[in-house]
């Protein structure tokens, strides 16, 4: 190794690594806290296709939504069940969205890249934030 | 001189291809499909510490093309470009300061790789909520950067001197 363990060099390394770990811990705390605070009722499921909202559904009501492709066929079948959402079926080659399983927290999302479909759960706070962002 | 450089590039690109394949075996690990671990940061590290800044930049661009074309989907180029450019820039700049160890440079590069990908995912998918996955990607980038830092130190030490003795002195 070309590294020389001079005290100065070591201090820079420790500072940078400590900063990186601290930011990581901050992110972790932020996500955990926002999950603890988010009430499980009043959450909304937003389904987007090509960056446009195609459906907004309440998380606490069981429902099935078929996302339609350009040819009119179903590309993704979104199922809301017992306060969770999952992708029941998809015609994408990778099937990663189906494998993502169930989501139930505000901020969680199911993403189907090939079909450009995003299913998100959001709470009231985030809807307000979204409105500000637009 | 020229032949040696071609051999160096060939070796690193072959290594990037192998790493790119290994990385494609674990795609479902991430919540955002198409996002990669950034294992090919290893070849950029080796180029940086064995050949020089300019070679590291060229190797960085080559591995971005390679990763995006070989084992990916339509979004791979965008992810590979965002992750590769950001991590390459961070690693080269940190090394240039001369103030950080190889391991630190690699860890910062690993995190930068994933931050770049999540930023472009936010743009492509039109939602800032993807940023929640920054949490997973931050820690996995740190872990990948740590592993790559240790590995690249080994590779740099063990590569035949005759093949790589032009850049650093
Ligand atoms: Zn899918």
PDB file of C-alpha atoms and ligand atoms in Angstrom:
ATOM      1  CA  UNK A   1       0.000   0.000   0.000  1.00  0.00           C
ATOM      2  CA  UNK A   2       1.130   3.508  -0.746  1.00  0.00           C
ATOM      3  CA  UNK A   3      -0.632   4.906   2.261  1.00  0.00           C
ATOM      4  CA  UNK A   4       1.435   6.382   5.024  1.00  0.00           C
ATOM      5  CA  UNK A   5      -0.204   6.399   8.393  1.00  0.00           C
ATOM      6  CA  UNK A   6       0.681   9.930   9.283  1.00  0.00           C
ATOM      7  CA  UNK A   7      -1.538  11.351  12.040  1.00  0.00           C
ATOM      8  CA  UNK A   8      -2.816  14.095   9.743  1.00  0.00           C
ATOM      9  CA  UNK A   9      -3.892  11.688   7.067  1.00  0.00           C
ATOM     10  CA  UNK A  10      -5.587   9.517   9.602  1.00  0.00           C
ATOM     11  CA  UNK A  11      -7.523  12.492  10.929  1.00  0.00           C
ATOM     12  CA  UNK A  12      -8.905  13.378   7.495  1.00  0.00           C
ATOM     13  CA  UNK A  13      -9.945   9.759   6.975  1.00  0.00           C
ATOM     14  CA  UNK A  14     -11.682   9.557  10.323  1.00  0.00           C
ATOM     15  CA  UNK A  15     -13.477  12.865   9.762  1.00  0.00           C
ATOM     16  CA  UNK A  16     -14.816  11.868   6.367  1.00  0.00           C
ATOM     17  CA  UNK A  17     -15.829   8.365   7.466  1.00  0.00           C
ATOM     18  CA  UNK A  18     -17.505   9.716  10.597  1.00  0.00           C
ATOM     19  CA  UNK A  19     -19.439  12.224   8.459  1.00  0.00           C
ATOM     20  CA  UNK A  20     -20.574   9.471   6.072  1.00  0.00           C
ATOM     21  CA  UNK A  21     -21.707   7.223   8.946  1.00  0.00           C
ATOM     22  CA  UNK A  22     -23.481  10.144  10.656  1.00  0.00           C
ATOM     23  CA  UNK A  23     -25.438  10.995   7.500  1.00  0.00           C
ATOM     24  CA  UNK A  24     -26.389   7.303   7.223  1.00  0.00           C
ATOM     25  CA  UNK A  25     -27.569   7.240  10.835  1.00  0.00           C
ATOM     26  CA  UNK A  26     -29.489  10.470  10.238  1.00  0.00           C
ATOM     27  CA  UNK A  27     -31.254   8.929   7.247  1.00  0.00           C
ATOM     28  CA  UNK A  28     -32.063   5.828   9.297  1.00  0.00           C
ATOM     29  CA  UNK A  29     -33.485   7.888  12.164  1.00  0.00           C
ATOM     30  CA  UNK A  30     -35.501  10.014   9.748  1.00  0.00           C
ATOM     31  CA  UNK A  31     -37.098   6.999   8.049  1.00  0.00           C
ATOM     32  CA  UNK A  32     -37.796   5.175  11.332  1.00  0.00           C
ATOM     33  CA  UNK A  33     -39.334   8.261  12.935  1.00  0.00           C
ATOM     34  CA  UNK A  34     -41.493   9.080   9.942  1.00  0.00           C
ATOM     35  CA  UNK A  35     -42.766   5.493   9.987  1.00  0.00           C
ATOM     36  CA  UNK A  36     -43.547   5.570  13.681  1.00  0.00           C
ATOM     37  CA  UNK A  37     -45.410   8.854  13.343  1.00  0.00           C
ATOM     38  CA  UNK A  38     -47.403   7.987  10.277  1.00  0.00           C
ATOM     39  CA  UNK A  39     -50.894   6.831  11.169  1.00  0.00           C
ATOM     40  CA  UNK A  40     -51.906   3.697   9.333  1.00  0.00           C
ATOM     41  CA  UNK A  41     -55.315   5.150   8.501  1.00  0.00           C
ATOM     42  CA  UNK A  42     -55.850   7.894   5.965  1.00  0.00           C
ATOM     43  CA  UNK A  43     -53.066   6.632   3.723  1.00  0.00           C
ATOM     44  CA  UNK A  44     -53.471   6.897  -0.018  1.00  0.00           C
ATOM     45  CA  UNK A  45     -52.253   4.659  -2.821  1.00  0.00           C
ATOM     46  CA  UNK A  46     -51.183   6.597  -5.901  1.00  0.00           C
ATOM     47  CA  UNK A  47     -50.602   4.768  -9.176  1.00  0.00           C
ATOM     48  CA  UNK A  48     -48.510   6.505 -11.802  1.00  0.00           C
ATOM     49  CA  UNK A  49     -47.772   5.584 -15.384  1.00  0.00           C
ATOM     50  CA  UNK A  50     -45.253   7.554 -17.450  1.00  0.00           C
ATOM     51  CA  UNK A  51     -45.037  10.128 -14.646  1.00  0.00           C
ATOM     52  CA  UNK A  52     -48.783  10.757 -14.728  1.00  0.00           C
ATOM     53  CA  UNK A  53     -51.198   9.818 -11.971  1.00  0.00           C
ATOM     54  CA  UNK A  54     -53.692   7.282 -13.344  1.00  0.00           C
ATOM     55  CA  UNK A  55     -55.397   6.359 -10.054  1.00  0.00           C
ATOM     56  CA  UNK A  56     -55.604   7.435  -6.404  1.00  0.00           C
ATOM     57  CA  UNK A  57     -57.130   4.895  -4.012  1.00  0.00           C
ATOM     58  CA  UNK A  58     -57.530   4.651  -0.220  1.00  0.00           C
ATOM     59  CA  UNK A  59     -55.242   2.066   1.402  1.00  0.00           C
ATOM     60  CA  UNK A  60     -57.897   0.874   3.856  1.00  0.00           C
ATOM     61  CA  UNK A  61     -60.322  -0.344   1.187  1.00  0.00           C
ATOM     62  CA  UNK A  62     -59.599  -3.568  -0.675  1.00  0.00           C
ATOM     63  CA  UNK A  63     -59.429  -2.961  -4.400  1.00  0.00           C
ATOM     64  CA  UNK A  64     -57.861  -4.122  -7.630  1.00  0.00           C
ATOM     65  CA  UNK A  65     -56.628  -1.747 -10.295  1.00  0.00           C
ATOM     66  CA  UNK A  66     -55.516  -2.767 -13.769  1.00  0.00           C
ATOM     67  CA  UNK A  67     -52.982  -0.431 -15.372  1.00  0.00           C
ATOM     68  CA  UNK A  68     -53.687  -0.316 -19.114  1.00  0.00           C
ATOM     69  CA  UNK A  69     -50.973  -0.303 -21.724  1.00  0.00           C
ATOM     70  CA  UNK A  70     -51.099   1.579 -25.024  1.00  0.00           C
ATOM     71  CA  UNK A  71     -52.771  -1.353 -26.762  1.00  0.00           C
ATOM     72  CA  UNK A  72     -55.498  -1.497 -24.114  1.00  0.00           C
ATOM     73  CA  UNK A  73     -54.189  -4.654 -22.444  1.00  0.00           C
ATOM     74  CA  UNK A  74     -53.333  -4.850 -18.757  1.00  0.00           C
ATOM     75  CA  UNK A  75     -49.652  -4.225 -18.060  1.00  0.00           C
ATOM     76  CA  UNK A  76     -49.762  -4.301 -14.258  1.00  0.00           C
ATOM     77  CA  UNK A  77     -52.376  -5.570 -11.827  1.00  0.00           C
ATOM     78  CA  UNK A  78     -52.252  -3.680  -8.520  1.00  0.00           C
ATOM     79  CA  UNK A  79     -54.047  -5.271  -5.569  1.00  0.00           C
ATOM     80  CA  UNK A  80     -54.919  -3.486  -2.300  1.00  0.00           C
ATOM     81  CA  UNK A  81     -55.690  -5.992   0.434  1.00  0.00           C
ATOM     82  CA  UNK A  82     -55.890  -5.678   4.248  1.00  0.00           C
ATOM     83  CA  UNK A  83     -54.052  -2.362   4.290  1.00  0.00           C
ATOM     84  CA  UNK A  84     -51.203  -3.576   2.077  1.00  0.00           C
ATOM     85  CA  UNK A  85     -50.458  -3.187  -1.613  1.00  0.00           C
ATOM     86  CA  UNK A  86     -48.752  -5.603  -3.971  1.00  0.00           C
ATOM     87  CA  UNK A  87     -48.311  -6.170  -7.682  1.00  0.00           C
ATOM     88  CA  UNK A  88     -50.318  -9.281  -8.428  1.00  0.00           C
ATOM     89  CA  UNK A  89     -49.332  -9.609 -12.079  1.00  0.00           C
ATOM     90  CA  UNK A  90     -47.193  -7.792 -14.605  1.00  0.00           C
ATOM     91  CA  UNK A  91     -46.229  -8.371 -18.210  1.00  0.00           C
ATOM     92  CA  UNK A  92     -42.705  -7.042 -17.743  1.00  0.00           C
ATOM     93  CA  UNK A  93     -39.828  -9.404 -18.519  1.00  0.00           C
ATOM     94  CA  UNK A  94     -38.000  -8.979 -15.201  1.00  0.00           C
ATOM     95  CA  UNK A  95     -41.001  -9.409 -12.836  1.00  0.00           C
ATOM     96  CA  UNK A  96     -39.105  -7.402 -10.230  1.00  0.00           C
ATOM     97  CA  UNK A  97     -42.205  -5.422  -9.298  1.00  0.00           C
ATOM     98  CA  UNK A  98     -44.080  -8.641  -8.494  1.00  0.00           C
ATOM     99  CA  UNK A  99     -41.134  -9.905  -6.446  1.00  0.00           C
ATOM    100  CA  UNK A 100     -41.083  -6.727  -4.370  1.00  0.00           C
ATOM    101  CA  UNK A 101     -43.954  -8.153  -2.340  1.00  0.00           C
ATOM    102  CA  UNK A 102     -46.311  -6.193  -0.085  1.00  0.00           C
ATOM    103  CA  UNK A 103     -45.864  -2.603   1.036  1.00  0.00           C
ATOM    104  CA  UNK A 104     -47.868  -0.821   3.711  1.00  0.00           C
ATOM    105  CA  UNK A 105     -45.998   2.249   4.990  1.00  0.00           C
ATOM    106  CA  UNK A 106     -46.200   5.844   3.826  1.00  0.00           C
ATOM    107  CA  UNK A 107     -43.270   6.474   1.508  1.00  0.00           C
ATOM    108  CA  UNK A 108     -43.036   2.879   0.290  1.00  0.00           C
ATOM    109  CA  UNK A 109     -43.319   2.235  -3.410  1.00  0.00           C
ATOM    110  CA  UNK A 110     -43.539  -0.557  -5.962  1.00  0.00           C
ATOM    111  CA  UNK A 111     -41.711   0.195  -9.160  1.00  0.00           C
ATOM    112  CA  UNK A 112     -42.024  -1.462 -12.542  1.00  0.00           C
ATOM    113  CA  UNK A 113     -39.264   0.071 -14.631  1.00  0.00           C
ATOM    114  CA  UNK A 114     -40.008  -1.607 -17.982  1.00  0.00           C
ATOM    115  CA  UNK A 115     -43.624  -0.402 -17.875  1.00  0.00           C
ATOM    116  CA  UNK A 116     -42.784   2.883 -16.131  1.00  0.00           C
ATOM    117  CA  UNK A 117     -45.392   2.191 -13.464  1.00  0.00           C
ATOM    118  CA  UNK A 118     -44.934   3.454  -9.898  1.00  0.00           C
ATOM    119  CA  UNK A 119     -47.291   2.599  -7.043  1.00  0.00           C
ATOM    120  CA  UNK A 120     -46.786   4.755  -3.959  1.00  0.00           C
ATOM    121  CA  UNK A 121     -48.280   4.967  -0.507  1.00  0.00           C
ATOM    122  CA  UNK A 122     -48.575   8.456   0.893  1.00  0.00           C
ATOM    123  CA  UNK A 123     -49.906  10.040   4.064  1.00  0.00           C
ATOM    124  CA  UNK A 124     -51.529  13.440   4.426  1.00  0.00           C
ATOM    125  CA  UNK A 125     -48.239  15.147   5.223  1.00  0.00           C
ATOM    126  CA  UNK A 126     -46.692  13.952   2.031  1.00  0.00           C
ATOM    127  CA  UNK A 127     -49.635  14.982  -0.080  1.00  0.00           C
ATOM    128  CA  UNK A 128     -49.208  18.479   1.341  1.00  0.00           C
ATOM    129  CA  UNK A 129     -45.501  18.334   0.538  1.00  0.00           C
ATOM    130  CA  UNK A 130     -46.290  17.159  -2.972  1.00  0.00           C
ATOM    131  CA  UNK A 131     -48.661  20.084  -3.448  1.00  0.00           C
ATOM    132  CA  UNK A 132     -45.909  22.466  -2.375  1.00  0.00           C
ATOM    133  CA  UNK A 133     -43.471  20.806  -4.757  1.00  0.00           C
ATOM    134  CA  UNK A 134     -45.828  21.438  -7.671  1.00  0.00           C
TER     135      UNK A 134
ATOM    136  CA  UNK B   1       4.660   1.188 -24.223  1.00  0.00           C
ATOM    137  CA  UNK B   2       1.536   1.237 -26.332  1.00  0.00           C
ATOM    138  CA  UNK B   3       1.116  -2.525 -26.158  1.00  0.00           C
ATOM    139  CA  UNK B   4       1.380  -2.441 -22.403  1.00  0.00           C
ATOM    140  CA  UNK B   5      -1.338   0.157 -22.149  1.00  0.00           C
ATOM    141  CA  UNK B   6      -3.644  -1.900 -24.355  1.00  0.00           C
ATOM    142  CA  UNK B   7      -2.976  -4.903 -22.128  1.00  0.00           C
ATOM    143  CA  UNK B   8      -3.726  -2.862 -19.000  1.00  0.00           C
ATOM    144  CA  UNK B   9      -7.003  -1.621 -20.416  1.00  0.00           C
ATOM    145  CA  UNK B  10      -7.925  -5.108 -21.611  1.00  0.00           C
ATOM    146  CA  UNK B  11      -7.297  -6.583 -18.190  1.00  0.00           C
ATOM    147  CA  UNK B  12      -9.371  -3.949 -16.381  1.00  0.00           C
ATOM    148  CA  UNK B  13     -12.241  -4.149 -18.860  1.00  0.00           C
ATOM    149  CA  UNK B  14     -12.303  -7.943 -18.535  1.00  0.00           C
ATOM    150  CA  UNK B  15     -12.423  -7.529 -14.764  1.00  0.00           C
ATOM    151  CA  UNK B  16     -15.250  -4.979 -15.096  1.00  0.00           C
ATOM    152  CA  UNK B  17     -17.180  -7.468 -17.241  1.00  0.00           C
ATOM    153  CA  UNK B  18     -16.887 -10.170 -14.574  1.00  0.00           C
ATOM    154  CA  UNK B  19     -17.918  -7.768 -11.792  1.00  0.00           C
ATOM    155  CA  UNK B  20     -20.786  -6.481 -13.894  1.00  0.00           C
ATOM    156  CA  UNK B  21     -22.005 -10.060 -14.300  1.00  0.00           C
ATOM    157  CA  UNK B  22     -21.709 -10.805 -10.576  1.00  0.00           C
ATOM    158  CA  UNK B  23     -23.665  -7.626  -9.852  1.00  0.00           C
ATOM    159  CA  UNK B  24     -26.434  -8.594 -12.278  1.00  0.00           C
ATOM    160  CA  UNK B  25     -27.072 -11.734 -10.226  1.00  0.00           C
ATOM    161  CA  UNK B  26     -28.387  -9.708  -7.267  1.00  0.00           C
ATOM    162  CA  UNK B  27     -30.659  -7.065  -8.818  1.00  0.00           C
ATOM    163  CA  UNK B  28     -33.795  -7.889  -6.824  1.00  0.00           C
ATOM    164  CA  UNK B  29     -31.949  -7.007  -3.644  1.00  0.00           C
ATOM    165  CA  UNK B  30     -32.758  -3.383  -4.235  1.00  0.00           C
ATOM    166  CA  UNK B  31     -36.163  -1.826  -3.918  1.00  0.00           C
ATOM    167  CA  UNK B  32     -35.563   0.239  -7.031  1.00  0.00           C
ATOM    168  CA  UNK B  33     -35.184  -2.189  -9.938  1.00  0.00           C
ATOM    169  CA  UNK B  34     -32.246  -1.550 -12.231  1.00  0.00           C
ATOM    170  CA  UNK B  35     -30.107  -0.046  -9.483  1.00  0.00           C
ATOM    171  CA  UNK B  36     -26.712  -1.742  -9.150  1.00  0.00           C
ATOM    172  CA  UNK B  37     -24.254  -2.220  -6.312  1.00  0.00           C
ATOM    173  CA  UNK B  38     -21.380  -0.558  -8.140  1.00  0.00           C
ATOM    174  CA  UNK B  39     -18.854  -3.378  -7.969  1.00  0.00           C
ATOM    175  CA  UNK B  40     -17.099  -2.076 -11.089  1.00  0.00           C
ATOM    176  CA  UNK B  41     -15.816   0.787  -8.941  1.00  0.00           C
ATOM    177  CA  UNK B  42     -13.022  -1.726  -8.324  1.00  0.00           C
ATOM    178  CA  UNK B  43     -11.490  -1.287 -11.773  1.00  0.00           C
ATOM    179  CA  UNK B  44     -11.650   2.501 -11.446  1.00  0.00           C
ATOM    180  CA  UNK B  45      -9.822   2.208  -8.123  1.00  0.00           C
ATOM    181  CA  UNK B  46      -7.143  -0.008  -9.650  1.00  0.00           C
ATOM    182  CA  UNK B  47      -6.720   2.337 -12.625  1.00  0.00           C
ATOM    183  CA  UNK B  48      -6.545   5.312 -10.269  1.00  0.00           C
ATOM    184  CA  UNK B  49      -3.883   3.814  -8.021  1.00  0.00           C
ATOM    185  CA  UNK B  50      -1.921   1.958 -10.658  1.00  0.00           C
ATOM    186  CA  UNK B  51      -2.086   4.045 -13.809  1.00  0.00           C
ATOM    187  CA  UNK B  52      -3.138   7.636 -13.159  1.00  0.00           C
ATOM    188  CA  UNK B  53      -5.968  10.141 -13.228  1.00  0.00           C
ATOM    189  CA  UNK B  54      -6.408  10.308 -16.983  1.00  0.00           C
ATOM    190  CA  UNK B  55      -6.510   6.526 -17.332  1.00  0.00           C
ATOM    191  CA  UNK B  56      -8.952   6.317 -14.433  1.00  0.00           C
ATOM    192  CA  UNK B  57     -11.289   8.733 -16.223  1.00  0.00           C
ATOM    193  CA  UNK B  58     -11.120   6.708 -19.457  1.00  0.00           C
ATOM    194  CA  UNK B  59     -11.602   3.422 -17.597  1.00  0.00           C
ATOM    195  CA  UNK B  60     -14.541   4.992 -15.759  1.00  0.00           C
ATOM    196  CA  UNK B  61     -16.272   5.916 -19.026  1.00  0.00           C
ATOM    197  CA  UNK B  62     -15.566   2.480 -20.500  1.00  0.00           C
ATOM    198  CA  UNK B  63     -17.010   0.632 -17.517  1.00  0.00           C
ATOM    199  CA  UNK B  64     -20.126   2.839 -17.592  1.00  0.00           C
ATOM    200  CA  UNK B  65     -20.713   1.831 -21.218  1.00  0.00           C
ATOM    201  CA  UNK B  66     -20.012  -1.792 -20.365  1.00  0.00           C
ATOM    202  CA  UNK B  67     -22.336  -1.951 -17.355  1.00  0.00           C
ATOM    203  CA  UNK B  68     -25.135  -0.202 -19.209  1.00  0.00           C
ATOM    204  CA  UNK B  69     -24.921  -2.400 -22.287  1.00  0.00           C
ATOM    205  CA  UNK B  70     -24.234  -5.861 -20.965  1.00  0.00           C
ATOM    206  CA  UNK B  71     -26.637  -6.816 -18.219  1.00  0.00           C
ATOM    207  CA  UNK B  72     -29.421  -4.275 -18.094  1.00  0.00           C
ATOM    208  CA  UNK B  73     -32.651  -2.770 -19.304  1.00  0.00           C
ATOM    209  CA  UNK B  74     -33.581   0.478 -20.998  1.00  0.00           C
ATOM    210  CA  UNK B  75     -32.859   2.478 -17.853  1.00  0.00           C
ATOM    211  CA  UNK B  76     -29.478   0.935 -17.239  1.00  0.00           C
ATOM    212  CA  UNK B  77     -27.545   3.505 -19.230  1.00  0.00           C
ATOM    213  CA  UNK B  78     -29.030   6.343 -17.180  1.00  0.00           C
ATOM    214  CA  UNK B  79     -28.381   4.627 -13.862  1.00  0.00           C
ATOM    215  CA  UNK B  80     -24.927   3.488 -14.883  1.00  0.00           C
ATOM    216  CA  UNK B  81     -24.035   6.963 -16.134  1.00  0.00           C
ATOM    217  CA  UNK B  82     -25.306   8.775 -13.037  1.00  0.00           C
ATOM    218  CA  UNK B  83     -23.746   6.332 -10.594  1.00  0.00           C
ATOM    219  CA  UNK B  84     -20.519   5.928 -12.543  1.00  0.00           C
ATOM    220  CA  UNK B  85     -19.900   9.614 -13.211  1.00  0.00           C
ATOM    221  CA  UNK B  86     -20.572  10.670  -9.632  1.00  0.00           C
ATOM    222  CA  UNK B  87     -18.555   7.883  -8.010  1.00  0.00           C
ATOM    223  CA  UNK B  88     -15.717   8.264 -10.528  1.00  0.00           C
ATOM    224  CA  UNK B  89     -15.545  12.006  -9.867  1.00  0.00           C
ATOM    225  CA  UNK B  90     -15.620  11.543  -6.088  1.00  0.00           C
ATOM    226  CA  UNK B  91     -12.904   8.869  -6.091  1.00  0.00           C
ATOM    227  CA  UNK B  92     -10.584  10.753  -8.447  1.00  0.00           C
ATOM    228  CA  UNK B  93     -11.003  14.062  -6.568  1.00  0.00           C
ATOM    229  CA  UNK B  94     -10.502  12.491  -3.136  1.00  0.00           C
ATOM    230  CA  UNK B  95      -7.397  10.653  -4.330  1.00  0.00           C
ATOM    231  CA  UNK B  96      -6.037  13.886  -5.826  1.00  0.00           C
ATOM    232  CA  UNK B  97      -6.240  15.691  -2.497  1.00  0.00           C
ATOM    233  CA  UNK B  98      -3.703  13.172  -1.190  1.00  0.00           C
ATOM    234  CA  UNK B  99      -5.341  13.334   2.213  1.00  0.00           C
ATOM    235  CA  UNK B 100      -7.256  10.086   2.239  1.00  0.00           C
ATOM    236  CA  UNK B 101      -6.489   6.395   2.390  1.00  0.00           C
ATOM    237  CA  UNK B 102      -7.477   4.033  -0.376  1.00  0.00           C
ATOM    238  CA  UNK B 103     -10.195   2.504   1.799  1.00  0.00           C
ATOM    239  CA  UNK B 104     -11.780   5.885   2.530  1.00  0.00           C
ATOM    240  CA  UNK B 105     -11.714   6.838  -1.147  1.00  0.00           C
ATOM    241  CA  UNK B 106     -13.443   3.568  -2.009  1.00  0.00           C
ATOM    242  CA  UNK B 107     -16.145   3.926   0.658  1.00  0.00           C
ATOM    243  CA  UNK B 108     -16.953   7.488  -0.444  1.00  0.00           C
ATOM    244  CA  UNK B 109     -17.052   6.222  -4.052  1.00  0.00           C
ATOM    245  CA  UNK B 110     -19.420   3.387  -3.125  1.00  0.00           C
ATOM    246  CA  UNK B 111     -21.860   5.769  -1.481  1.00  0.00           C
ATOM    247  CA  UNK B 112     -21.555   8.304  -4.315  1.00  0.00           C
ATOM    248  CA  UNK B 113     -22.374   5.562  -6.821  1.00  0.00           C
ATOM    249  CA  UNK B 114     -25.684   4.827  -5.133  1.00  0.00           C
ATOM    250  CA  UNK B 115     -26.571   8.447  -4.452  1.00  0.00           C
ATOM    251  CA  UNK B 116     -26.087   9.174  -8.168  1.00  0.00           C
ATOM    252  CA  UNK B 117     -28.411   6.335  -9.074  1.00  0.00           C
ATOM    253  CA  UNK B 118     -31.148   7.378  -6.662  1.00  0.00           C
ATOM    254  CA  UNK B 119     -30.982  10.984  -7.908  1.00  0.00           C
ATOM    255  CA  UNK B 120     -31.502   9.904 -11.508  1.00  0.00           C
ATOM    256  CA  UNK B 121     -34.260   7.498 -10.403  1.00  0.00           C
ATOM    257  CA  UNK B 122     -36.088  10.444  -8.818  1.00  0.00           C
ATOM    258  CA  UNK B 123     -35.900  12.293 -12.135  1.00  0.00           C
ATOM    259  CA  UNK B 124     -36.801   9.323 -14.345  1.00  0.00           C
ATOM    260  CA  UNK B 125     -39.675   8.076 -12.234  1.00  0.00           C
ATOM    261  CA  UNK B 126     -40.930  11.582 -11.491  1.00  0.00           C
ATOM    262  CA  UNK B 127     -41.220  11.021  -7.762  1.00  0.00           C
ATOM    263  CA  UNK B 128     -39.125  12.271  -4.879  1.00  0.00           C
ATOM    264  CA  UNK B 129     -40.404   9.411  -2.717  1.00  0.00           C
ATOM    265  CA  UNK B 130     -37.839   7.070  -4.207  1.00  0.00           C
ATOM    266  CA  UNK B 131     -35.520   8.977  -1.894  1.00  0.00           C
ATOM    267  CA  UNK B 132     -36.723   6.740   0.936  1.00  0.00           C
ATOM    268  CA  UNK B 133     -34.541   4.053  -0.596  1.00  0.00           C
ATOM    269  CA  UNK B 134     -31.565   6.304  -0.173  1.00  0.00           C
ATOM    270  CA  UNK B 135     -31.377   4.753   3.287  1.00  0.00           C
ATOM    271  CA  UNK B 136     -30.806   1.211   1.993  1.00  0.00           C
ATOM    272  CA  UNK B 137     -28.580   2.457  -0.790  1.00  0.00           C
ATOM    273  CA  UNK B 138     -26.467   4.585   1.550  1.00  0.00           C
ATOM    274  CA  UNK B 139     -25.565   1.635   3.792  1.00  0.00           C
ATOM    275  CA  UNK B 140     -25.136  -0.854   0.964  1.00  0.00           C
ATOM    276  CA  UNK B 141     -22.936   1.672  -0.842  1.00  0.00           C
ATOM    277  CA  UNK B 142     -20.836   2.018   2.293  1.00  0.00           C
ATOM    278  CA  UNK B 143     -20.535  -1.760   2.651  1.00  0.00           C
ATOM    279  CA  UNK B 144     -19.737  -2.265  -1.042  1.00  0.00           C
ATOM    280  CA  UNK B 145     -17.179   0.550  -0.906  1.00  0.00           C
ATOM    281  CA  UNK B 146     -15.527  -1.068   2.114  1.00  0.00           C
ATOM    282  CA  UNK B 147     -15.286  -4.474   0.410  1.00  0.00           C
ATOM    283  CA  UNK B 148     -14.023  -2.905  -2.831  1.00  0.00           C
ATOM    284  CA  UNK B 149     -11.469  -0.836  -0.929  1.00  0.00           C
ATOM    285  CA  UNK B 150      -9.957  -3.937   0.646  1.00  0.00           C
ATOM    286  CA  UNK B 151     -10.125  -5.904  -2.606  1.00  0.00           C
ATOM    287  CA  UNK B 152      -8.601  -3.180  -4.746  1.00  0.00           C
ATOM    288  CA  UNK B 153      -5.701  -2.792  -2.298  1.00  0.00           C
ATOM    289  CA  UNK B 154      -5.060  -6.521  -2.776  1.00  0.00           C
ATOM    290  CA  UNK B 155      -5.363  -6.306  -6.546  1.00  0.00           C
ATOM    291  CA  UNK B 156      -3.071  -3.279  -6.737  1.00  0.00           C
ATOM    292  CA  UNK B 157      -0.496  -5.100  -4.629  1.00  0.00           C
ATOM    293  CA  UNK B 158      -0.657  -8.378  -6.514  1.00  0.00           C
ATOM    294  CA  UNK B 159      -0.857  -7.249 -10.120  1.00  0.00           C
ATOM    295  CA  UNK B 160       2.350  -8.085 -11.923  1.00  0.00           C
ATOM    296  CA  UNK B 161       4.726  -5.134 -11.671  1.00  0.00           C
ATOM    297  CA  UNK B 162       5.772  -5.612 -15.276  1.00  0.00           C
ATOM    298  CA  UNK B 163       2.249  -4.921 -16.425  1.00  0.00           C
ATOM    299  CA  UNK B 164       1.571  -1.865 -14.280  1.00  0.00           C
ATOM    300  CA  UNK B 165       4.655   0.139 -13.582  1.00  0.00           C
ATOM    301  CA  UNK B 166       4.178   3.078 -15.859  1.00  0.00           C
ATOM    302  CA  UNK B 167       1.687   5.301 -14.115  1.00  0.00           C
ATOM    303  CA  UNK B 168       2.680   5.952 -10.591  1.00  0.00           C
ATOM    304  CA  UNK B 169       6.318   6.924 -10.875  1.00  0.00           C
TER     305      UNK B 169
HETATM  306 ZN1  LIG C   1     -42.543  -5.088 -13.511  1.00  0.00          ZN
END
